[in-house]
Structures are given as structure tokens and as C-alpha cells.
Amino acid sequence: MVGTTTTETVHSRTLRLTEPHVVLEQDIHRSVPEGYVVVEPTLASICHADLRYFGGTRKPEVLAKKLPMALLHEGIGRIVGGESRRLAYSQKVVIVPYMAGKLLQDPGPAHSCPACRGEIADNYCSHSKFLGSGTDGIAQSRLVIPEQCAIPIPASIPDDIAVLTELCSVSYRALRPVAGLLSQARIAVFGDGPVGYLTAAMLHHAFGVGSDRLTVFGAIREKLDQFTFARTEMVQQYDFQSGDKVDIVVECTGGNFSESAINQGIDLLAAGGHLIAMGVSEDKVPINTRDVLEKGLTLYGSSRSSIPDFEEVLRVMEQKDCQDTLKLLIPDSFTVVAKAEDFVGAMESALAHKGWKKTYLDFHW
């Protein structure tokens, strides 16, 4: 059974969010079960999900259930402990935040969930844990995770590109169900932020979709100008009723813009088309079900990825042209984090200045 034998114990300086805007450093003793490794996080990026916890925009009952908790789920680190035949000491790895139940325990066939039994996708396991969402995330000096959740970074991929693996893997995972259609399909991506950019980048670099079949819709021209590998359109000026129809729409807006993006996507889709929802909204979003029915559309959501998605994305990231595309999201400078106050400052700044580029945290433990 995985995790039944403890091989060592480590002390982790854990930067825990205890309530919105308040982070305390706690020294936590973490056991290292058999089959696990110890990772020292070195570089991480801030996600909008982290900001929703930090800024207190999640519902009070959610915050009460999940806090205190260390944030962050996008990051890389180096191996500093655990017994592994596959990973060497000090080896650089990408951290997979999604830990399926079968990696955490051995539930047995009678007690396993549909995902554990292979009946549904592996990223919907009811026994899973996700870093920075219900369990302590990457903002700690010693992260103890299943060995399979630490994936070696190829030497050809720079650290500042590798940090984007998790975000790219989420986009890649969302596209997998329609992979068989992508060689000919006409595709529209809604969203000119990082999620929209990386989704369009995966369509282009992982699935070979060119600008003749890929259109990105956004609201800010300066952001859309970064999408050099796709056609771009301003949502304020486009006639979605009369425009050219597409086969697949990927909604990457979230928040208050989800409603308009989803319904514009429904207008844009041809009969039998697919609508993929990736944007997260705290509120329920009304959609045009009449046209969903009349057109026979398929609607599904996707937000988390698993180990195979990371492995595929890292192979794509070895391409020089893919790295050149992703570089546009790398910030001009990284924020050094050595203590709780540094982390709070970085989060407050990211919350106040939601720019197009990512915010990178350079950990100095």
C-alpha cells in the first residue's frame, strides 16, 4: 500500500494564509511516506485562484473550510529528500499539484471511485488532493508529494518556461477530448489573458492549428496583438450572429465575462459544435440553452490536468518556437520571497495590478 511506511521527517517553513490578506509562517513537521519525495520549491507563479483566496473573494463557507492553507500550485523545484530510483538529489522537477487518490492510498476496488476504476477521466478522482486548494500548496520550503508528481525538467527548457507547465497542461487537457477534430476544425478562443494565450499556444504548438483556422476574441487590442500565431477580433466590434461559423469554442474568460463569452460562443458555433468552458466564475452563469438544443451543441468544462498532460506539454515545450511564444508571459523581474512579509507583498501587488504577464516568485528559503 502506498504511503504505509515513513522513511523520514522534514521541517517545512510553511507560509499559510490564515485569513484574507494575512499570511503566517509556521514550522510544520511533515512525514515522508514510502513512494514520496521531498521538493524544495524554487520558482512559482501566482494564479487567479490564489488571488481569490488571498483577497477573500471566495465564499465565506469555502474560506472557513479550507483555511489555514499554503497557496500556489504553479511551480518548479528541486529534489531534496525521499527515496527515489528515478529522481536524483537536486534534480529540477515540475510540480504536479493534482494528486489522484491512487497515488495517495490504495483504496481497493470495492472502495475506489469511478476515476480510480478507470470509468471516468483520471482528473476527476473523488479521493484526490490539489495543492493550494484544500491542502498546503507550493508556498513552503519542503513539499512532500508522491514521486510521480515530480516530473524531471528537460535540460532544453529554461526554468522560467517550465513554471508555465501547469497552466499549459490545463489547456492541453481541455483540448484532449476534441483532439481528433483539431486537424481540420475551425476554432475560436475567447479571452485575451494568460489562459486564453496559453490555450491558443497549445492549439498552435501542440496540435498544429494555424492562423487560418484559429481566431482569438478579446476586449483589449494591446493584448490581442500578442497573439501573432492567430487571427484576432475585438468582441465589441464583431457580429457574432452573422460571422463565420466555427466548430469549437474555448471559453477562457471567467468571472463577470463568462456569460457574454459563452453566449457569443454559442452564437458563433456551427451545428454539432463543441463549447469548452475553462473560465472560473464564483456566480452561476445563464446561457442560451435554446440554441444549445437547436444546434445540438456539446458543452463540457475542464479545469485540472494530470500527470500525462504535464509529460506531453514538456515535450511540446522543448520546441524553440513554443518557448519563444511562451516568453511573452514571463515578467521582466521576479519577486524574491524569503519570509511571510515578502509573500504578502507579492500577493497584494498582484491583486492590485492584474497585468497581462505572470507574477513569478523566486523563493529563497
Short mmCIF file of C-alpha atoms in Angstrom, two decimals:
data_model
loop_
_atom_site.label_atom_id
_atom_site.label_comp_id
_atom_site.label_asym_id
_atom_site.label_seq_id
_atom_site.Cartn_x
_atom_site.Cartn_y
_atom_site.Cartn_z
CA MET A 1 0.00 0.00 0.00
CA VAL A 2 1.36 3.40 -0.99
CA GLY A 3 2.39 5.59 1.92
CA THR A 4 2.26 3.00 4.71
CA THR A 5 5.93 3.32 5.72
CA THR A 6 7.52 6.61 6.77
CA THR A 7 11.10 6.99 5.55
CA GLU A 8 11.98 10.32 7.19
CA THR A 9 10.56 13.53 8.66
CA VAL A 10 11.24 17.04 7.40
CA HIS A 11 10.61 20.52 8.78
CA SER A 12 8.81 22.78 6.33
CA ARG A 13 8.66 26.56 6.63
CA THR A 14 5.05 26.89 5.52
CA LEU A 15 3.63 30.28 4.51
CA ARG A 16 -0.03 29.77 5.38
CA LEU A 17 -2.93 32.06 4.56
CA THR A 18 -4.90 32.16 7.82
CA GLU A 19 -7.50 34.70 6.70
CA PRO A 20 -7.73 37.02 3.68
CA HIS A 21 -4.59 39.19 3.38
CA VAL A 22 -2.93 37.51 6.39
CA VAL A 23 -0.07 35.03 5.96
CA LEU A 24 1.84 33.47 8.85
CA GLU A 25 4.95 31.33 8.71
CA GLN A 26 4.51 28.02 10.51
CA ASP A 27 7.16 25.36 11.02
CA ILE A 28 5.41 22.10 10.20
CA HIS A 29 6.83 18.60 10.66
CA ARG A 30 5.99 16.52 7.60
CA SER A 31 6.50 12.78 7.38
CA VAL A 32 7.78 11.34 4.11
CA PRO A 33 5.91 8.11 3.30
CA GLU A 34 7.37 5.42 1.11
CA GLY A 35 6.92 6.37 -2.55
CA TYR A 36 7.06 10.10 -1.82
CA VAL A 37 9.78 12.69 -2.45
CA VAL A 38 10.68 16.00 -0.82
CA VAL A 39 10.80 19.01 -3.13
CA GLU A 40 12.21 22.43 -2.30
CA PRO A 41 10.18 24.91 -4.37
CA THR A 42 12.44 27.35 -6.22
CA LEU A 43 10.21 29.29 -8.62
CA ALA A 44 6.42 29.68 -8.71
CA SER A 45 3.80 31.84 -10.34
CA ILE A 46 0.59 33.30 -8.95
CA CYS A 47 -2.75 32.12 -10.30
CA HIS A 48 -6.08 33.97 -10.19
CA ALA A 49 -7.28 31.15 -7.93
CA ASP A 50 -4.60 32.12 -5.40
CA LEU A 51 -5.74 35.73 -5.56
CA ARG A 52 -9.35 34.76 -4.92
CA TYR A 53 -8.30 33.03 -1.69
CA PHE A 54 -5.90 35.80 -0.68
CA GLY A 55 -8.31 38.61 -1.49
CA GLY A 56 -11.23 36.86 0.23
CA THR A 57 -13.49 36.76 -2.83
CA ARG A 58 -14.26 33.08 -2.33
CA LYS A 59 -17.48 32.40 -0.43
CA PRO A 60 -17.09 32.60 3.38
CA GLU A 61 -18.02 28.95 3.86
CA VAL A 62 -15.30 27.92 1.39
CA LEU A 63 -12.67 30.01 3.18
CA ALA A 64 -13.76 28.64 6.56
CA LYS A 65 -13.36 25.09 5.27
CA LYS A 66 -10.00 25.48 3.52
CA LEU A 67 -8.01 27.93 5.64
CA PRO A 68 -5.38 27.95 7.05
CA MET A 69 -3.58 26.83 3.89
CA ALA A 70 -0.39 27.50 1.95
CA LEU A 71 -1.21 28.85 -1.52
CA LEU A 72 0.25 28.28 -5.00
CA HIS A 73 0.05 25.34 -7.40
CA GLU A 74 2.12 26.54 -10.37
CA GLY A 75 5.80 25.91 -9.76
CA ILE A 76 9.05 24.02 -10.03
CA GLY A 77 11.66 22.90 -7.51
CA ARG A 78 14.49 20.53 -6.77
CA ILE A 79 14.57 17.13 -5.11
CA VAL A 80 15.98 17.33 -1.56
CA GLY A 81 14.68 14.16 0.08
CA GLY A 82 12.78 10.90 -0.14
CA GLU A 83 13.92 7.61 -1.60
CA SER A 84 13.65 7.55 -5.38
CA ARG A 85 15.38 5.45 -8.01
CA ARG A 86 14.07 7.72 -10.77
CA LEU A 87 14.94 11.16 -9.40
CA ALA A 88 18.39 12.29 -8.35
CA TYR A 89 19.15 14.59 -5.43
CA SER A 90 18.95 18.26 -6.50
CA GLN A 91 17.27 17.34 -9.81
CA LYS A 92 14.96 20.04 -11.17
CA VAL A 93 11.33 19.00 -11.41
CA VAL A 94 7.93 20.40 -12.34
CA ILE A 95 5.41 20.01 -9.52
CA VAL A 96 2.10 18.35 -10.43
CA PRO A 97 -0.47 19.81 -7.99
CA TYR A 98 -3.20 17.25 -8.74
CA MET A 99 -2.65 14.10 -6.68
CA ALA A 100 -5.09 11.33 -7.58
CA GLY A 101 -6.33 9.05 -4.83
CA LYS A 102 -4.45 6.05 -6.19
CA LEU A 103 -1.18 7.93 -5.59
CA LEU A 104 -2.17 8.82 -2.00
CA GLN A 105 -3.53 5.48 -0.88
CA ASP A 106 -4.63 2.04 -2.02
CA PRO A 107 -8.42 2.17 -1.66
CA GLY A 108 -9.03 -1.28 -3.13
CA PRO A 109 -11.53 -2.00 -5.93
CA ALA A 110 -14.55 -2.08 -3.61
CA HIS A 111 -13.91 1.45 -2.32
CA SER A 112 -12.31 3.19 -5.28
CA CYS A 113 -14.13 5.98 -7.11
CA PRO A 114 -15.09 5.84 -10.83
CA ALA A 115 -11.86 7.64 -11.75
CA CYS A 116 -9.76 5.14 -9.79
CA ARG A 117 -11.55 2.31 -11.61
CA GLY A 118 -10.88 3.93 -14.98
CA GLU A 119 -14.56 4.58 -15.69
CA ILE A 120 -14.14 8.38 -15.96
CA ALA A 121 -11.18 10.68 -16.56
CA ASP A 122 -8.38 10.44 -14.00
CA ASN A 123 -8.56 14.16 -13.16
CA TYR A 124 -11.97 13.72 -11.51
CA CYS A 125 -10.96 11.42 -8.66
CA SER A 126 -13.09 11.94 -5.54
CA HIS A 127 -10.13 10.93 -3.33
CA SER A 128 -7.72 13.41 -4.90
CA LYS A 129 -5.90 16.33 -3.33
CA PHE A 130 -4.86 19.56 -5.04
CA LEU A 131 -2.04 21.77 -3.82
CA GLY A 132 -3.21 25.21 -2.72
CA SER A 133 -6.87 24.13 -2.73
CA GLY A 134 -7.73 22.21 0.41
CA THR A 135 -4.18 21.10 1.14
CA ASP A 136 -0.96 23.10 1.63
CA GLY A 137 0.46 24.29 -1.67
CA ILE A 138 3.85 25.26 -3.03
CA ALA A 139 4.45 28.21 -0.65
CA GLN A 140 6.60 26.14 1.71
CA SER A 141 10.24 25.14 1.96
CA ARG A 142 9.71 21.36 1.95
CA LEU A 143 6.89 19.97 -0.17
CA VAL A 144 6.17 16.26 0.28
CA ILE A 145 4.42 14.74 -2.74
CA PRO A 146 4.10 11.36 -4.47
CA GLU A 147 7.17 10.63 -6.58
CA GLN A 148 5.09 10.54 -9.79
CA CYS A 149 4.03 14.15 -9.17
CA ALA A 150 7.61 15.37 -9.58
CA ILE A 151 8.45 15.35 -13.28
CA PRO A 152 12.03 15.98 -14.45
CA ILE A 153 12.54 19.16 -16.45
CA PRO A 154 14.40 18.54 -19.74
CA ALA A 155 17.70 20.42 -19.92
CA SER A 156 16.49 22.28 -23.02
CA ILE A 157 13.67 24.02 -21.10
CA PRO A 158 14.64 27.11 -19.04
CA ASP A 159 13.20 27.41 -15.53
CA ASP A 160 11.11 30.46 -16.38
CA ILE A 161 9.41 28.49 -19.18
CA ALA A 162 9.00 25.32 -17.10
CA VAL A 163 7.00 27.28 -14.49
CA LEU A 164 4.24 27.63 -17.10
CA THR A 165 3.82 23.85 -17.45
CA GLU A 166 0.84 23.61 -15.11
CA LEU A 167 -1.14 26.33 -16.89
CA CYS A 168 -0.28 24.88 -20.30
CA SER A 169 -1.24 21.40 -19.11
CA VAL A 170 -4.71 22.60 -18.09
CA SER A 171 -5.26 23.99 -21.60
CA TYR A 172 -3.84 20.83 -23.14
CA ARG A 173 -6.15 18.65 -21.03
CA ALA A 174 -9.21 20.68 -22.01
CA LEU A 175 -8.42 20.10 -25.69
CA ARG A 176 -7.78 16.36 -25.46
CA PRO A 177 -11.45 15.32 -25.87
CA VAL A 178 -11.59 17.10 -29.26
CA ALA A 179 -8.05 16.21 -30.36
CA GLY A 180 -9.40 14.09 -33.21
CA LEU A 181 -11.14 17.12 -34.69
CA LEU A 182 -8.28 19.62 -34.44
CA SER A 183 -6.60 18.74 -37.73
CA GLN A 184 -9.46 20.32 -39.67
CA ALA A 185 -11.71 22.17 -37.20
CA ARG A 186 -12.22 25.92 -37.13
CA ILE A 187 -11.60 27.10 -33.57
CA ALA A 188 -12.34 30.25 -31.58
CA VAL A 189 -10.76 31.11 -28.23
CA PHE A 190 -12.47 33.69 -26.04
CA GLY A 191 -10.11 35.51 -23.67
CA ASP A 192 -7.05 37.71 -24.15
CA GLY A 193 -5.45 36.95 -20.76
CA PRO A 194 -2.84 34.31 -19.86
CA VAL A 195 -5.30 31.37 -20.00
CA GLY A 196 -6.54 32.38 -23.44
CA TYR A 197 -2.98 32.97 -24.63
CA LEU A 198 -1.71 29.60 -23.42
CA THR A 199 -4.76 27.78 -24.76
CA ALA A 200 -4.20 29.33 -28.18
CA ALA A 201 -0.49 28.50 -27.86
CA MET A 202 -1.26 24.83 -27.17
CA LEU A 203 -3.65 24.72 -30.11
CA HIS A 204 -0.89 26.09 -32.32
CA HIS A 205 2.21 24.32 -31.00
CA ALA A 206 0.80 21.03 -29.65
CA PHE A 207 -1.96 20.43 -32.19
CA GLY A 208 -0.70 22.31 -35.26
CA VAL A 209 -3.63 24.71 -35.65
CA GLY A 210 -2.63 27.67 -37.83
CA SER A 211 -4.00 31.19 -38.03
CA ASP A 212 -6.21 30.18 -40.97
CA ARG A 213 -8.33 28.11 -38.54
CA LEU A 214 -7.71 29.83 -35.18
CA THR A 215 -9.36 33.07 -34.07
CA VAL A 216 -8.94 34.71 -30.66
CA PHE A 217 -11.60 37.09 -29.34
CA GLY A 218 -10.72 39.69 -26.73
CA ALA A 219 -11.54 43.12 -25.40
CA ILE A 220 -8.12 44.81 -25.31
CA ARG A 221 -6.26 45.37 -28.58
CA GLU A 222 -2.83 45.60 -26.94
CA LYS A 223 -3.27 42.10 -25.54
CA LEU A 224 -4.64 40.65 -28.75
CA ASP A 225 -1.62 41.98 -30.63
CA GLN A 226 0.49 39.43 -28.73
CA PHE A 227 -1.36 36.55 -30.44
CA THR A 228 0.83 36.61 -33.55
CA PHE A 229 0.02 32.98 -34.43
CA ALA A 230 -3.77 33.51 -34.68
CA ARG A 231 -6.36 35.81 -36.19
CA THR A 232 -7.77 38.23 -33.63
CA GLU A 233 -11.08 40.02 -33.25
CA MET A 234 -12.42 42.60 -30.78
CA VAL A 235 -15.60 41.33 -29.13
CA GLN A 236 -17.05 44.86 -29.04
CA GLN A 237 -16.94 45.12 -32.83
CA TYR A 238 -17.69 41.60 -34.07
CA ASP A 239 -21.09 40.46 -35.38
CA PHE A 240 -21.43 37.03 -33.79
CA GLN A 241 -24.78 36.32 -35.44
CA SER A 242 -23.50 36.87 -38.98
CA GLY A 243 -19.81 35.97 -38.62
CA ASP A 244 -18.17 32.85 -40.00
CA LYS A 245 -19.16 29.78 -38.01
CA VAL A 246 -16.65 27.66 -36.09
CA ASP A 247 -16.60 24.04 -34.93
CA ILE A 248 -15.04 24.51 -31.49
CA VAL A 249 -15.17 27.37 -28.98
CA VAL A 250 -12.92 27.51 -25.91
CA GLU A 251 -14.09 29.98 -23.24
CA CYS A 252 -11.12 31.27 -21.20
CA THR A 253 -12.56 34.44 -19.67
CA GLY A 254 -14.15 33.52 -16.35
CA GLY A 255 -15.62 35.90 -13.82
CA ASN A 256 -18.06 38.55 -14.98
CA PHE A 257 -17.20 37.95 -18.64
CA SER A 258 -18.17 34.26 -18.72
CA GLU A 259 -21.81 34.96 -19.55
CA SER A 260 -21.11 37.09 -22.61
CA ALA A 261 -18.26 34.88 -23.85
CA ILE A 262 -20.25 31.64 -23.54
CA ASN A 263 -23.31 33.08 -25.27
CA GLN A 264 -21.26 34.72 -28.01
CA GLY A 265 -19.57 31.37 -28.48
CA ILE A 266 -22.96 29.67 -28.81
CA ASP A 267 -23.90 32.21 -31.49
CA LEU A 268 -20.65 31.53 -33.31
CA LEU A 269 -20.79 27.73 -33.27
CA ALA A 270 -21.98 25.68 -36.20
CA ALA A 271 -24.50 22.90 -35.69
CA GLY A 272 -22.92 19.95 -33.87
CA GLY A 273 -20.14 22.13 -32.47
CA HIS A 274 -18.29 21.89 -29.15
CA LEU A 275 -18.11 24.51 -26.40
CA ILE A 276 -15.32 24.04 -23.85
CA ALA A 277 -15.67 26.11 -20.66
CA MET A 278 -12.41 26.87 -18.82
CA GLY A 279 -13.12 30.20 -17.13
CA VAL A 280 -13.95 30.09 -13.41
CA SER A 281 -16.83 32.16 -12.04
CA GLU A 282 -18.00 32.40 -8.45
CA ASP A 283 -21.57 33.02 -9.60
CA LYS A 284 -23.91 30.96 -11.75
CA VAL A 285 -23.83 31.92 -15.43
CA PRO A 286 -27.02 32.00 -17.54
CA ILE A 287 -26.59 30.50 -21.01
CA ASN A 288 -28.67 30.34 -24.18
CA THR A 289 -29.95 26.78 -23.84
CA ARG A 290 -32.38 27.22 -26.76
CA ASP A 291 -29.55 27.45 -29.28
CA VAL A 292 -27.58 24.74 -27.49
CA LEU A 293 -30.55 22.46 -28.14
CA GLU A 294 -31.37 23.65 -31.65
CA LYS A 295 -27.76 23.34 -32.80
CA GLY A 296 -27.08 20.08 -30.96
CA LEU A 297 -24.02 21.52 -29.23
CA THR A 298 -21.76 19.64 -26.85
CA LEU A 299 -20.80 21.60 -23.73
CA TYR A 300 -18.20 20.47 -21.22
CA GLY A 301 -15.94 22.01 -18.63
CA SER A 302 -12.31 21.36 -17.80
CA SER A 303 -10.07 22.92 -15.14
CA ARG A 304 -7.50 20.41 -13.87
CA SER A 305 -4.87 18.27 -15.52
CA SER A 306 -2.98 15.15 -14.51
CA ILE A 307 0.49 13.65 -14.91
CA PRO A 308 0.23 12.56 -18.60
CA ASP A 309 -0.74 16.11 -19.59
CA PHE A 310 2.38 17.51 -17.92
CA GLU A 311 4.57 14.97 -19.71
CA GLU A 312 3.07 15.85 -23.11
CA VAL A 313 3.36 19.60 -22.51
CA LEU A 314 7.01 19.31 -21.52
CA ARG A 315 7.68 17.58 -24.85
CA VAL A 316 5.97 20.45 -26.67
CA MET A 317 7.90 23.00 -24.60
CA GLU A 318 11.20 21.62 -25.90
CA GLN A 319 10.38 23.25 -29.23
CA LYS A 320 12.21 26.55 -29.63
CA ASP A 321 9.26 28.25 -31.34
CA CYS A 322 6.99 27.24 -28.45
CA GLN A 323 9.44 28.74 -25.96
CA ASP A 324 9.50 31.95 -27.97
CA THR A 325 5.71 32.11 -27.77
CA LEU A 326 5.63 31.49 -24.02
CA LYS A 327 8.34 34.06 -23.27
CA LEU A 328 5.82 36.85 -23.75
CA LEU A 329 4.17 35.90 -20.44
CA ILE A 330 7.40 35.97 -18.42
CA PRO A 331 7.68 39.08 -16.20
CA ASP A 332 10.60 41.47 -16.56
CA SER A 333 11.65 40.77 -12.96
CA PHE A 334 10.93 38.12 -10.34
CA THR A 335 9.82 38.83 -6.77
CA VAL A 336 12.17 37.39 -4.14
CA VAL A 337 10.30 35.66 -1.32
CA ALA A 338 12.30 34.81 1.81
CA LYS A 339 9.66 35.37 4.50
CA ALA A 340 5.92 35.77 5.01
CA GLU A 341 6.05 39.55 4.59
CA ASP A 342 7.61 39.14 1.14
CA PHE A 343 4.86 36.77 0.12
CA VAL A 344 2.12 39.11 1.34
CA GLY A 345 3.69 42.00 -0.56
CA ALA A 346 3.82 39.96 -3.76
CA MET A 347 0.20 38.87 -3.40
CA GLU A 348 -1.05 42.39 -2.62
CA SER A 349 0.81 43.75 -5.65
CA ALA A 350 -0.60 41.03 -7.92
CA LEU A 351 -4.08 41.69 -6.57
CA ALA A 352 -3.82 45.43 -7.20
CA HIS A 353 -2.11 45.25 -10.60
CA LYS A 354 -3.56 42.37 -12.60
CA GLY A 355 -1.31 42.72 -15.61
CA TRP A 356 -1.07 40.54 -18.69
CA LYS A 357 2.23 38.94 -17.72
CA LYS A 358 2.50 36.40 -14.94
CA THR A 359 3.92 37.19 -11.48
CA TYR A 360 6.90 34.97 -10.62
CA LEU A 361 8.07 34.28 -7.07
CA ASP A 362 11.76 33.45 -6.58
CA PHE A 363 11.94 31.52 -3.31
CA HIS A 364 14.98 31.99 -1.06
CA TRP A 365 14.47 29.54 1.80
#
